[in-house]
mmCIF file of N, CA and C in Angstrom:
data_model
loop_
_atom_site.group_PDB
_atom_site.id
_atom_site.type_symbol
_atom_site.label_atom_id
_atom_site.label_comp_id
_atom_site.label_asym_id
_atom_site.label_seq_id
_atom_site.Cartn_x
_atom_site.Cartn_y
_atom_site.Cartn_z
ATOM 1 N N MET A 1 -60.303 190.139 -11.596
ATOM 2 C CA MET A 1 -60.389 189.004 -10.790
ATOM 3 C C MET A 1 -59.749 189.249 -9.331
ATOM 4 N N ALA A 2 -58.607 189.838 -9.452
ATOM 5 C CA ALA A 2 -57.798 190.051 -8.220
ATOM 6 C C ALA A 2 -58.446 191.115 -7.351
ATOM 7 N N PHE A 3 -59.075 192.096 -7.992
ATOM 8 C CA PHE A 3 -59.912 193.157 -7.048
ATOM 9 C C PHE A 3 -61.057 192.445 -6.414
ATOM 10 N N ASP A 4 -61.650 191.474 -6.989
ATOM 11 C CA ASP A 4 -62.946 190.787 -6.392
ATOM 12 C C ASP A 4 -62.405 190.016 -5.094
ATOM 13 N N THR A 5 -61.378 189.248 -5.247
ATOM 14 C CA THR A 5 -60.763 188.537 -4.213
ATOM 15 C C THR A 5 -60.226 189.386 -3.071
ATOM 16 N N ASN A 6 -59.542 190.435 -3.353
ATOM 17 C CA ASN A 6 -59.101 191.415 -2.269
ATOM 18 C C ASN A 6 -60.447 192.226 -1.673
ATOM 19 N N PHE A 7 -61.420 192.479 -2.453
ATOM 20 C CA PHE A 7 -62.487 193.047 -1.761
ATOM 21 C C PHE A 7 -63.210 192.219 -0.800
ATOM 22 N N TRP A 8 -63.457 190.958 -1.274
ATOM 23 C CA TRP A 8 -64.189 189.972 -0.369
ATOM 24 C C TRP A 8 -63.344 189.565 0.878
ATOM 25 N N ASP A 9 -62.022 189.603 0.736
ATOM 26 C CA ASP A 9 -61.063 189.200 1.758
ATOM 27 C C ASP A 9 -61.139 190.458 2.863
ATOM 28 N N VAL A 10 -61.168 191.677 2.378
ATOM 29 C CA VAL A 10 -61.329 192.844 3.214
ATOM 30 C C VAL A 10 -62.613 192.815 3.864
ATOM 31 N N PHE A 11 -63.603 192.555 3.136
ATOM 32 C CA PHE A 11 -65.010 192.569 3.694
ATOM 33 C C PHE A 11 -65.229 191.426 4.734
ATOM 34 N N SER A 12 -64.819 190.263 4.490
ATOM 35 C CA SER A 12 -64.910 189.238 5.245
ATOM 36 C C SER A 12 -63.954 189.484 6.615
ATOM 37 N N GLY A 13 -63.087 190.145 6.520
ATOM 38 C CA GLY A 13 -62.170 190.419 7.633
ATOM 39 C C GLY A 13 -62.876 191.560 8.523
ATOM 40 N N LEU A 14 -63.376 192.523 7.876
ATOM 41 C CA LEU A 14 -64.030 193.572 8.664
ATOM 42 C C LEU A 14 -65.277 192.972 9.386
ATOM 43 N N PHE A 15 -65.992 192.030 8.678
ATOM 44 C CA PHE A 15 -67.208 191.486 9.198
ATOM 45 C C PHE A 15 -66.759 190.612 10.409
ATOM 46 N N GLY A 16 -65.663 189.950 10.344
ATOM 47 C CA GLY A 16 -65.181 189.035 11.324
ATOM 48 C C GLY A 16 -64.900 189.836 12.609
ATOM 49 N N PHE A 17 -64.051 191.058 12.255
ATOM 50 C CA PHE A 17 -63.782 191.833 13.522
ATOM 51 C C PHE A 17 -64.990 192.424 14.140
ATOM 52 N N PHE A 18 -65.989 192.817 13.297
ATOM 53 C CA PHE A 18 -67.233 193.403 13.885
ATOM 54 C C PHE A 18 -67.996 192.322 14.857
ATOM 55 N N VAL A 19 -68.086 191.114 14.326
ATOM 56 C CA VAL A 19 -68.651 190.123 15.138
ATOM 57 C C VAL A 19 -67.808 189.736 16.413
ATOM 58 N N PHE A 20 -66.524 189.732 16.394
ATOM 59 C CA PHE A 20 -65.625 189.512 17.522
ATOM 60 C C PHE A 20 -65.920 190.682 18.562
ATOM 61 N N VAL A 21 -65.903 191.939 18.020
ATOM 62 C CA VAL A 21 -66.133 193.086 19.027
ATOM 63 C C VAL A 21 -67.390 193.015 19.601
ATOM 64 N N ALA A 22 -68.427 192.753 18.719
ATOM 65 C CA ALA A 22 -69.885 192.397 19.341
ATOM 66 C C ALA A 22 -69.910 191.378 20.347
ATOM 67 N N TYR A 23 -69.295 190.264 20.303
ATOM 68 C CA TYR A 23 -69.113 189.251 21.055
ATOM 69 C C TYR A 23 -68.419 189.576 22.420
ATOM 70 N N LEU A 24 -67.374 190.502 22.258
ATOM 71 C CA LEU A 24 -66.626 190.866 23.504
ATOM 72 C C LEU A 24 -67.638 191.729 24.287
ATOM 73 N N VAL A 25 -68.321 192.589 23.659
ATOM 74 C CA VAL A 25 -69.306 193.495 24.322
ATOM 75 C C VAL A 25 -70.364 192.673 25.114
ATOM 76 N N ALA A 26 -70.807 191.576 24.523
ATOM 77 C CA ALA A 26 -71.879 190.878 25.127
ATOM 78 C C ALA A 26 -71.214 190.115 26.205
ATOM 79 N N LEU A 27 -69.990 189.561 26.039
ATOM 80 C CA LEU A 27 -69.330 188.750 27.157
ATOM 81 C C LEU A 27 -69.199 189.588 28.381
ATOM 82 N N PHE A 28 -68.620 190.683 28.224
ATOM 83 C CA PHE A 28 -68.384 191.691 29.492
ATOM 84 C C PHE A 28 -69.732 192.226 29.979
ATOM 85 N N SER A 29 -70.672 192.393 29.187
ATOM 86 C CA SER A 29 -71.925 192.774 29.702
ATOM 87 C C SER A 29 -72.545 191.652 30.577
ATOM 88 N N VAL A 30 -72.375 190.391 30.185
ATOM 89 C CA VAL A 30 -72.808 189.247 31.007
ATOM 90 C C VAL A 30 -71.962 189.142 32.262
ATOM 91 N N ILE A 31 -70.616 189.330 32.103
ATOM 92 C CA ILE A 31 -69.957 189.221 33.341
ATOM 93 C C ILE A 31 -70.307 190.229 34.320
ATOM 94 N N ALA A 32 -70.346 191.590 33.872
ATOM 95 C CA ALA A 32 -70.881 192.602 34.821
ATOM 96 C C ALA A 32 -72.315 192.329 35.365
ATOM 97 N N ASP A 33 -73.234 191.814 34.569
ATOM 98 C CA ASP A 33 -74.515 191.462 34.966
ATOM 99 C C ASP A 33 -74.342 190.448 36.134
ATOM 100 N N LEU A 34 -73.567 189.426 36.007
ATOM 101 C CA LEU A 34 -73.363 188.298 36.898
ATOM 102 C C LEU A 34 -73.069 188.989 38.317
ATOM 103 N N PHE A 35 -72.017 189.931 38.339
ATOM 104 C CA PHE A 35 -71.546 190.539 39.607
ATOM 105 C C PHE A 35 -72.565 191.497 40.141
ATOM 106 N N ARG A 36 -73.465 191.952 39.418
ATOM 107 C CA ARG A 36 -74.490 193.067 39.818
ATOM 108 C C ARG A 36 -75.597 192.366 40.374
ATOM 109 N N ASP A 37 -75.961 191.209 40.104
ATOM 110 C CA ASP A 37 -77.197 190.537 40.431
ATOM 111 C C ASP A 37 -77.291 189.964 41.747
ATOM 112 N N PRO A 38 -78.192 190.786 42.578
ATOM 113 C CA PRO A 38 -78.199 190.378 44.019
ATOM 114 C C PRO A 38 -78.961 189.029 44.296
ATOM 115 N N GLU A 39 -79.689 188.662 43.381
ATOM 116 C CA GLU A 39 -80.600 187.523 43.548
ATOM 117 C C GLU A 39 -79.766 186.149 43.293
ATOM 118 N N LEU A 40 -78.664 186.205 42.592
ATOM 119 C CA LEU A 40 -78.058 185.125 42.262
ATOM 120 C C LEU A 40 -76.916 184.753 43.278
ATOM 121 N N ALA A 41 -76.931 183.558 43.847
ATOM 122 C CA ALA A 41 -76.029 183.007 44.824
ATOM 123 C C ALA A 41 -74.578 183.042 44.397
ATOM 124 N N GLY A 42 -73.634 183.105 45.187
ATOM 125 C CA GLY A 42 -72.211 183.192 44.910
ATOM 126 C C GLY A 42 -71.766 181.889 44.223
ATOM 127 N N TRP A 43 -72.389 180.747 44.575
ATOM 128 C CA TRP A 43 -71.805 179.476 43.872
ATOM 129 C C TRP A 43 -72.378 179.482 42.442
ATOM 130 N N ALA A 44 -73.515 180.032 42.214
ATOM 131 C CA ALA A 44 -74.146 180.047 40.906
ATOM 132 C C ALA A 44 -73.399 181.091 40.048
ATOM 133 N N LYS A 45 -72.920 182.092 40.546
ATOM 134 C CA LYS A 45 -72.039 183.086 39.837
ATOM 135 C C LYS A 45 -70.828 182.406 39.512
ATOM 136 N N ALA A 46 -70.248 181.703 40.365
ATOM 137 C CA ALA A 46 -68.893 180.947 39.994
ATOM 138 C C ALA A 46 -69.166 179.964 38.908
ATOM 139 N N VAL A 47 -70.176 179.076 39.044
ATOM 140 C CA VAL A 47 -70.513 178.200 37.778
ATOM 141 C C VAL A 47 -70.565 178.853 36.394
ATOM 142 N N TRP A 48 -71.496 179.991 36.536
ATOM 143 C CA TRP A 48 -71.552 180.781 35.198
ATOM 144 C C TRP A 48 -70.209 181.402 34.700
ATOM 145 N N LEU A 49 -69.479 181.763 35.707
ATOM 146 C CA LEU A 49 -68.051 182.302 35.214
ATOM 147 C C LEU A 49 -67.205 181.243 34.761
ATOM 148 N N LEU A 50 -67.181 180.120 35.453
ATOM 149 C CA LEU A 50 -66.458 178.841 34.923
ATOM 150 C C LEU A 50 -66.765 178.493 33.360
ATOM 151 N N PHE A 51 -68.134 178.461 33.310
ATOM 152 C CA PHE A 51 -68.651 178.143 31.837
ATOM 153 C C PHE A 51 -68.373 179.177 30.883
ATOM 154 N N LEU A 52 -68.166 180.494 31.432
ATOM 155 C CA LEU A 52 -67.915 181.633 30.447
ATOM 156 C C LEU A 52 -66.409 181.442 30.011
ATOM 157 N N ILE A 53 -65.659 180.887 30.926
ATOM 158 C CA ILE A 53 -64.133 180.785 30.764
ATOM 159 C C ILE A 53 -63.830 179.671 29.675
ATOM 160 N N PHE A 54 -64.519 178.503 29.966
ATOM 161 C CA PHE A 54 -64.194 177.252 29.213
ATOM 162 C C PHE A 54 -65.180 177.098 27.917
ATOM 163 N N VAL A 55 -66.481 177.625 27.949
ATOM 164 C CA VAL A 55 -67.403 177.436 26.788
ATOM 165 C C VAL A 55 -67.810 178.724 26.513
ATOM 166 N N PRO A 56 -67.021 179.795 26.092
ATOM 167 C CA PRO A 56 -67.646 181.300 26.262
ATOM 168 C C PRO A 56 -68.812 181.509 25.357
ATOM 169 N N PHE A 57 -68.748 181.136 24.099
ATOM 170 C CA PHE A 57 -69.637 181.610 23.000
ATOM 171 C C PHE A 57 -70.994 181.027 23.427
ATOM 172 N N ILE A 58 -71.184 179.694 23.642
ATOM 173 C CA ILE A 58 -72.334 179.128 23.928
ATOM 174 C C ILE A 58 -72.983 179.503 25.302
ATOM 175 N N THR A 59 -71.985 179.652 26.332
ATOM 176 C CA THR A 59 -72.573 180.217 27.544
ATOM 177 C C THR A 59 -73.009 181.569 27.539
ATOM 178 N N VAL A 60 -72.579 182.455 26.627
ATOM 179 C CA VAL A 60 -73.266 183.829 26.520
ATOM 180 C C VAL A 60 -74.595 183.838 25.883
ATOM 181 N N LEU A 61 -74.695 182.834 24.854
ATOM 182 C CA LEU A 61 -76.002 182.558 24.214
ATOM 183 C C LEU A 61 -76.915 181.977 25.170
ATOM 184 N N VAL A 62 -76.633 180.974 26.026
ATOM 185 C CA VAL A 62 -77.409 180.505 26.938
ATOM 186 C C VAL A 62 -77.889 181.392 27.971
ATOM 187 N N TYR A 63 -76.940 182.203 28.544
ATOM 188 C CA TYR A 63 -77.070 183.253 29.611
ATOM 189 C C TYR A 63 -78.248 184.218 29.062
ATOM 190 N N LEU A 64 -78.045 184.760 27.686
ATOM 191 C CA LEU A 64 -78.898 185.742 27.257
ATOM 192 C C LEU A 64 -80.321 185.124 27.029
ATOM 193 N N ILE A 65 -80.388 183.851 26.709
ATOM 194 C CA ILE A 65 -81.690 183.208 26.462
ATOM 195 C C ILE A 65 -82.413 183.023 27.815
ATOM 196 N N ALA A 66 -81.586 182.420 28.864
ATOM 197 C CA ALA A 66 -82.221 182.022 30.173
ATOM 198 C C ALA A 66 -82.575 183.237 30.955
ATOM 199 N N ARG A 67 -81.646 184.248 30.948
ATOM 200 C CA ARG A 67 -81.769 185.336 32.024
ATOM 201 C C ARG A 67 -81.741 186.749 31.390
ATOM 202 N N GLY A 68 -82.249 186.634 30.026
ATOM 203 C CA GLY A 68 -82.261 187.857 29.159
ATOM 204 C C GLY A 68 -83.246 188.894 29.635
ATOM 205 N N SER A 69 -84.308 188.565 30.077
ATOM 206 C CA SER A 69 -85.463 189.333 30.480
ATOM 207 C C SER A 69 -85.005 190.095 31.863
ATOM 208 N N SER A 70 -84.536 189.311 32.744
ATOM 209 C CA SER A 70 -84.073 189.930 34.100
ATOM 210 C C SER A 70 -82.774 190.733 33.900
ATOM 211 N N PHE A 71 -81.951 190.327 32.910
ATOM 212 C CA PHE A 71 -80.801 191.149 32.490
ATOM 213 C C PHE A 71 -81.138 192.680 32.177
ATOM 214 N N ALA A 72 -82.143 192.577 31.355
ATOM 215 C CA ALA A 72 -82.830 193.912 30.788
ATOM 216 C C ALA A 72 -83.506 194.629 31.934
ATOM 217 N N ALA A 73 -84.117 194.029 32.766
ATOM 218 C CA ALA A 73 -84.686 194.724 33.916
ATOM 219 C C ALA A 73 -83.808 195.286 34.903
ATOM 220 N N ARG A 74 -82.704 194.551 35.173
ATOM 221 C CA ARG A 74 -81.720 195.145 35.995
ATOM 222 C C ARG A 74 -80.853 196.179 35.336
ATOM 223 N N GLU A 75 -80.572 196.153 34.122
ATOM 224 C CA GLU A 75 -80.014 197.354 33.468
ATOM 225 C C GLU A 75 -80.888 198.518 33.367
ATOM 226 N N ASN A 76 -82.152 198.438 33.196
ATOM 227 C CA ASN A 76 -83.108 199.480 33.185
ATOM 228 C C ASN A 76 -83.144 200.154 34.667
ATOM 229 N N ALA A 77 -83.270 199.242 35.664
ATOM 230 C CA ALA A 77 -83.140 199.746 37.088
ATOM 231 C C ALA A 77 -81.791 200.529 37.341
ATOM 232 N N ARG A 78 -80.738 199.930 36.799
ATOM 233 C CA ARG A 78 -79.431 200.614 37.195
ATOM 234 C C ARG A 78 -79.490 202.133 36.442
ATOM 235 N N ARG A 79 -79.866 202.231 35.147
ATOM 236 C CA ARG A 79 -79.966 203.358 34.361
ATOM 237 C C ARG A 79 -80.867 204.425 35.043
ATOM 238 N N SER A 80 -81.943 203.817 35.501
ATOM 239 C CA SER A 80 -82.979 204.838 36.166
ATOM 240 C C SER A 80 -82.447 205.465 37.409
ATOM 241 N N ALA A 81 -81.739 204.512 38.295
ATOM 242 C CA ALA A 81 -81.074 204.973 39.462
ATOM 243 C C ALA A 81 -80.030 206.022 39.178
ATOM 244 N N TYR A 82 -79.298 205.804 38.140
ATOM 245 C CA TYR A 82 -78.297 206.713 37.840
ATOM 246 C C TYR A 82 -78.807 208.042 37.377
ATOM 247 N N HIS A 83 -79.892 208.128 36.732
ATOM 248 C CA HIS A 83 -80.645 209.331 36.143
ATOM 249 C C HIS A 83 -81.061 210.155 37.263
ATOM 250 N N GLU A 84 -81.371 209.428 38.412
ATOM 251 C CA GLU A 84 -81.989 210.263 39.547
ATOM 252 C C GLU A 84 -80.829 211.038 40.128
ATOM 253 N N TYR A 85 -79.623 210.754 39.784
ATOM 254 C CA TYR A 85 -78.571 211.648 40.330
ATOM 255 C C TYR A 85 -77.993 212.798 39.276
ATOM 256 N N ILE A 86 -78.828 212.845 38.144
ATOM 257 C CA ILE A 86 -78.516 213.861 37.296
ATOM 258 C C ILE A 86 -79.523 215.024 37.415
ATOM 259 N N ASP A 87 -79.078 216.219 37.470
ATOM 260 C CA ASP A 87 -79.877 217.344 37.720
ATOM 261 C C ASP A 87 -80.283 217.853 36.290
ATOM 262 N N ASP A 88 -81.220 218.736 36.351
ATOM 263 C CA ASP A 88 -81.857 219.385 34.994
ATOM 264 C C ASP A 88 -80.875 219.820 33.995
ATOM 265 N N ARG A 89 -79.784 220.339 34.393
ATOM 266 C CA ARG A 89 -78.756 220.946 33.382
ATOM 267 C C ARG A 89 -77.945 219.749 32.742
ATOM 268 N N GLY A 90 -78.062 218.537 33.205
ATOM 269 C CA GLY A 90 -77.322 217.445 32.630
ATOM 270 C C GLY A 90 -75.988 217.135 33.280
ATOM 271 N N GLU A 91 -75.652 217.912 34.377
ATOM 272 C CA GLU A 91 -74.505 217.571 35.098
ATOM 273 C C GLU A 91 -74.809 216.703 36.337
ATOM 274 N N VAL A 92 -73.806 215.997 36.767
ATOM 275 C CA VAL A 92 -73.928 215.098 37.924
ATOM 276 C C VAL A 92 -73.975 216.029 39.124
ATOM 277 N N SER A 93 -75.174 215.913 40.021
ATOM 278 C CA SER A 93 -75.220 216.731 41.117
ATOM 279 C C SER A 93 -74.447 216.028 42.281
ATOM 280 N N GLN A 94 -73.788 217.018 43.026
ATOM 281 C CA GLN A 94 -72.927 216.603 43.980
ATOM 282 C C GLN A 94 -73.163 217.428 45.301
ATOM 283 N N TYR A 95 -72.934 216.951 46.379
ATOM 284 C CA TYR A 95 -72.953 217.655 47.593
ATOM 285 C C TYR A 95 -71.931 218.717 47.639
ATOM 286 N N ASN A 96 -72.137 219.955 47.983
ATOM 287 C CA ASN A 96 -71.150 220.914 47.957
ATOM 288 C C ASN A 96 -71.210 221.608 49.295
ATOM 289 N N PRO A 97 -70.144 221.346 50.193
ATOM 290 C CA PRO A 97 -70.198 221.966 51.442
ATOM 291 C C PRO A 97 -70.124 223.353 51.553
ATOM 292 N N ASN A 98 -69.494 224.018 50.373
ATOM 293 C CA ASN A 98 -69.534 225.405 50.312
ATOM 294 C C ASN A 98 -70.902 226.185 50.360
ATOM 295 N N ASP A 99 -71.940 225.446 49.717
ATOM 296 C CA ASP A 99 -73.137 225.936 49.726
ATOM 297 C C ASP A 99 -73.750 225.907 51.214
ATOM 298 N N GLU A 100 -73.539 224.888 51.843
ATOM 299 C CA GLU A 100 -74.104 224.793 53.272
ATOM 300 C C GLU A 100 -73.500 225.900 54.183
ATOM 301 N N VAL A 101 -72.119 226.106 53.941
ATOM 302 C CA VAL A 101 -71.386 227.252 54.777
ATOM 303 C C VAL A 101 -72.093 228.614 54.401
ATOM 304 N N ALA A 102 -72.298 228.883 53.097
ATOM 305 C CA ALA A 102 -72.823 230.046 52.735
ATOM 306 C C ALA A 102 -74.312 230.301 53.219
ATOM 307 N N ARG A 103 -75.099 229.117 53.214
ATOM 308 C CA ARG A 103 -76.342 229.092 53.794
ATOM 309 C C ARG A 103 -76.391 229.409 55.263
ATOM 310 N N ALA A 104 -75.537 228.851 55.856
ATOM 311 C CA ALA A 104 -75.444 229.077 57.294
ATOM 312 C C ALA A 104 -74.890 230.508 57.696
ATOM 313 N N GLN A 105 -74.050 231.061 57.006
ATOM 314 C CA GLN A 105 -73.602 232.384 57.043
ATOM 315 C C GLN A 105 -74.813 233.405 56.774
ATOM 316 N N GLY A 106 -75.539 233.129 56.000
ATOM 317 C CA GLY A 106 -76.718 233.912 55.613
ATOM 318 C C GLY A 106 -77.772 233.791 56.849
ATOM 319 N N LEU A 107 -77.761 232.602 57.623
ATOM 320 C CA LEU A 107 -78.591 232.654 58.739
ATOM 321 C C LEU A 107 -78.013 233.478 59.860
ATOM 322 N N GLY A 108 -76.769 233.851 59.840
ATOM 323 C CA GLY A 108 -76.323 234.673 60.872
ATOM 324 C C GLY A 108 -76.966 235.853 61.326
ATOM 325 N N GLY A 109 -77.439 236.589 60.258
ATOM 326 C CA GLY A 109 -78.134 237.862 60.454
ATOM 327 C C GLY A 109 -79.666 237.665 60.567
ATOM 328 N N ASP A 110 -80.165 236.530 60.460
ATOM 329 C CA ASP A 110 -81.409 236.090 60.697
ATOM 330 C C ASP A 110 -81.933 236.106 62.142
ATOM 331 N N PRO A 111 -82.881 236.912 62.515
ATOM 332 C CA PRO A 111 -83.307 237.032 63.982
ATOM 333 C C PRO A 111 -84.134 235.768 64.461
ATOM 334 N N THR A 112 -84.403 234.951 63.574
ATOM 335 C CA THR A 112 -85.290 233.657 63.963
ATOM 336 C C THR A 112 -84.490 232.668 64.702
ATOM 337 N N ILE A 113 -83.086 232.649 64.524
ATOM 338 C CA ILE A 113 -82.294 231.670 65.410
ATOM 339 C C ILE A 113 -81.431 232.347 66.185
ATOM 340 N N SER A 114 -80.961 231.836 67.247
ATOM 341 C CA SER A 114 -80.161 232.352 68.197
ATOM 342 C C SER A 114 -78.699 232.140 67.785
ATOM 343 N N ALA A 115 -77.842 232.821 68.410
ATOM 344 C CA ALA A 115 -76.339 232.688 68.202
ATOM 345 C C ALA A 115 -75.860 231.254 68.396
ATOM 346 N N SER A 116 -76.332 230.759 69.432
ATOM 347 C CA SER A 116 -75.877 229.292 69.579
ATOM 348 C C SER A 116 -76.428 228.317 68.568
ATOM 349 N N GLN A 117 -77.549 228.598 68.182
ATOM 350 C CA GLN A 117 -78.080 227.646 66.959
ATOM 351 C C GLN A 117 -77.230 227.713 65.746
ATOM 352 N N PHE A 118 -76.875 229.154 65.412
ATOM 353 C CA PHE A 118 -76.114 229.579 64.231
ATOM 354 C C PHE A 118 -74.815 228.752 64.302
ATOM 355 N N ASP A 119 -74.120 228.844 65.604
ATOM 356 C CA ASP A 119 -72.946 228.246 65.620
ATOM 357 C C ASP A 119 -73.020 226.749 65.548
ATOM 358 N N ALA A 120 -73.954 226.215 66.032
ATOM 359 C CA ALA A 120 -74.106 224.628 65.939
ATOM 360 C C ALA A 120 -74.289 224.332 64.347
ATOM 361 N N VAL A 121 -75.118 225.193 63.579
ATOM 362 C CA VAL A 121 -75.382 224.945 62.101
ATOM 363 C C VAL A 121 -73.913 225.005 61.332
ATOM 364 N N GLN A 122 -73.187 226.044 61.816
ATOM 365 C CA GLN A 122 -71.909 226.318 61.160
ATOM 366 C C GLN A 122 -70.895 225.129 61.474
ATOM 367 N N ASN A 123 -70.838 224.825 62.806
ATOM 368 C CA ASN A 123 -69.991 223.747 63.128
ATOM 369 C C ASN A 123 -70.255 222.414 62.516
ATOM 370 N N ASP A 124 -71.677 222.089 62.427
ATOM 371 C CA ASP A 124 -71.963 220.854 61.560
ATOM 372 C C ASP A 124 -71.499 220.896 60.057
ATOM 373 N N SER A 125 -71.644 222.079 59.495
ATOM 374 C CA SER A 125 -71.234 222.284 58.136
ATOM 375 C C SER A 125 -69.659 222.081 57.971
ATOM 376 N N MET A 126 -68.955 222.757 58.942
ATOM 377 C CA MET A 126 -67.556 222.452 58.945
ATOM 378 C C MET A 126 -67.089 221.124 59.007
ATOM 379 N N ARG A 127 -67.724 220.340 59.886
ATOM 380 C CA ARG A 127 -67.282 218.832 60.205
ATOM 381 C C ARG A 127 -67.656 218.041 58.918
ATOM 382 N N GLU A 128 -68.733 218.267 58.227
ATOM 383 C CA GLU A 128 -69.224 217.326 57.002
ATOM 384 C C GLU A 128 -68.139 217.760 55.981
ATOM 385 N N GLY A 129 -67.686 218.935 55.682
ATOM 386 C CA GLY A 129 -66.843 219.331 54.551
ATOM 387 C C GLY A 129 -65.371 218.902 54.955
#
């Protein structure tokens, strides 16, 4: 009998902890979406935030019901914009000024550009880096 009581106490405690963490994830997702939404006016963001502070559980549910479809659309747009910056190898692509300098130095021996054009390209690369 004592084992049954302890088991259900532990189980209900773990379930309560899971629900609490899921609620926190939903709450912070809603707050992040509020601040990322360009269509929502500043006063409307403030009202939603006040309700999230004073009546958090019900406000999260109302927000997800009322603005859930646009919430998902904004999240998908944000993720697709992020994936545009990822290259084929799975690394974040970044501008590397060393590549520009190496390319400019490779143009130095190329007879299709003059020495002044080469110097201009090299100086532009040095200023950006």
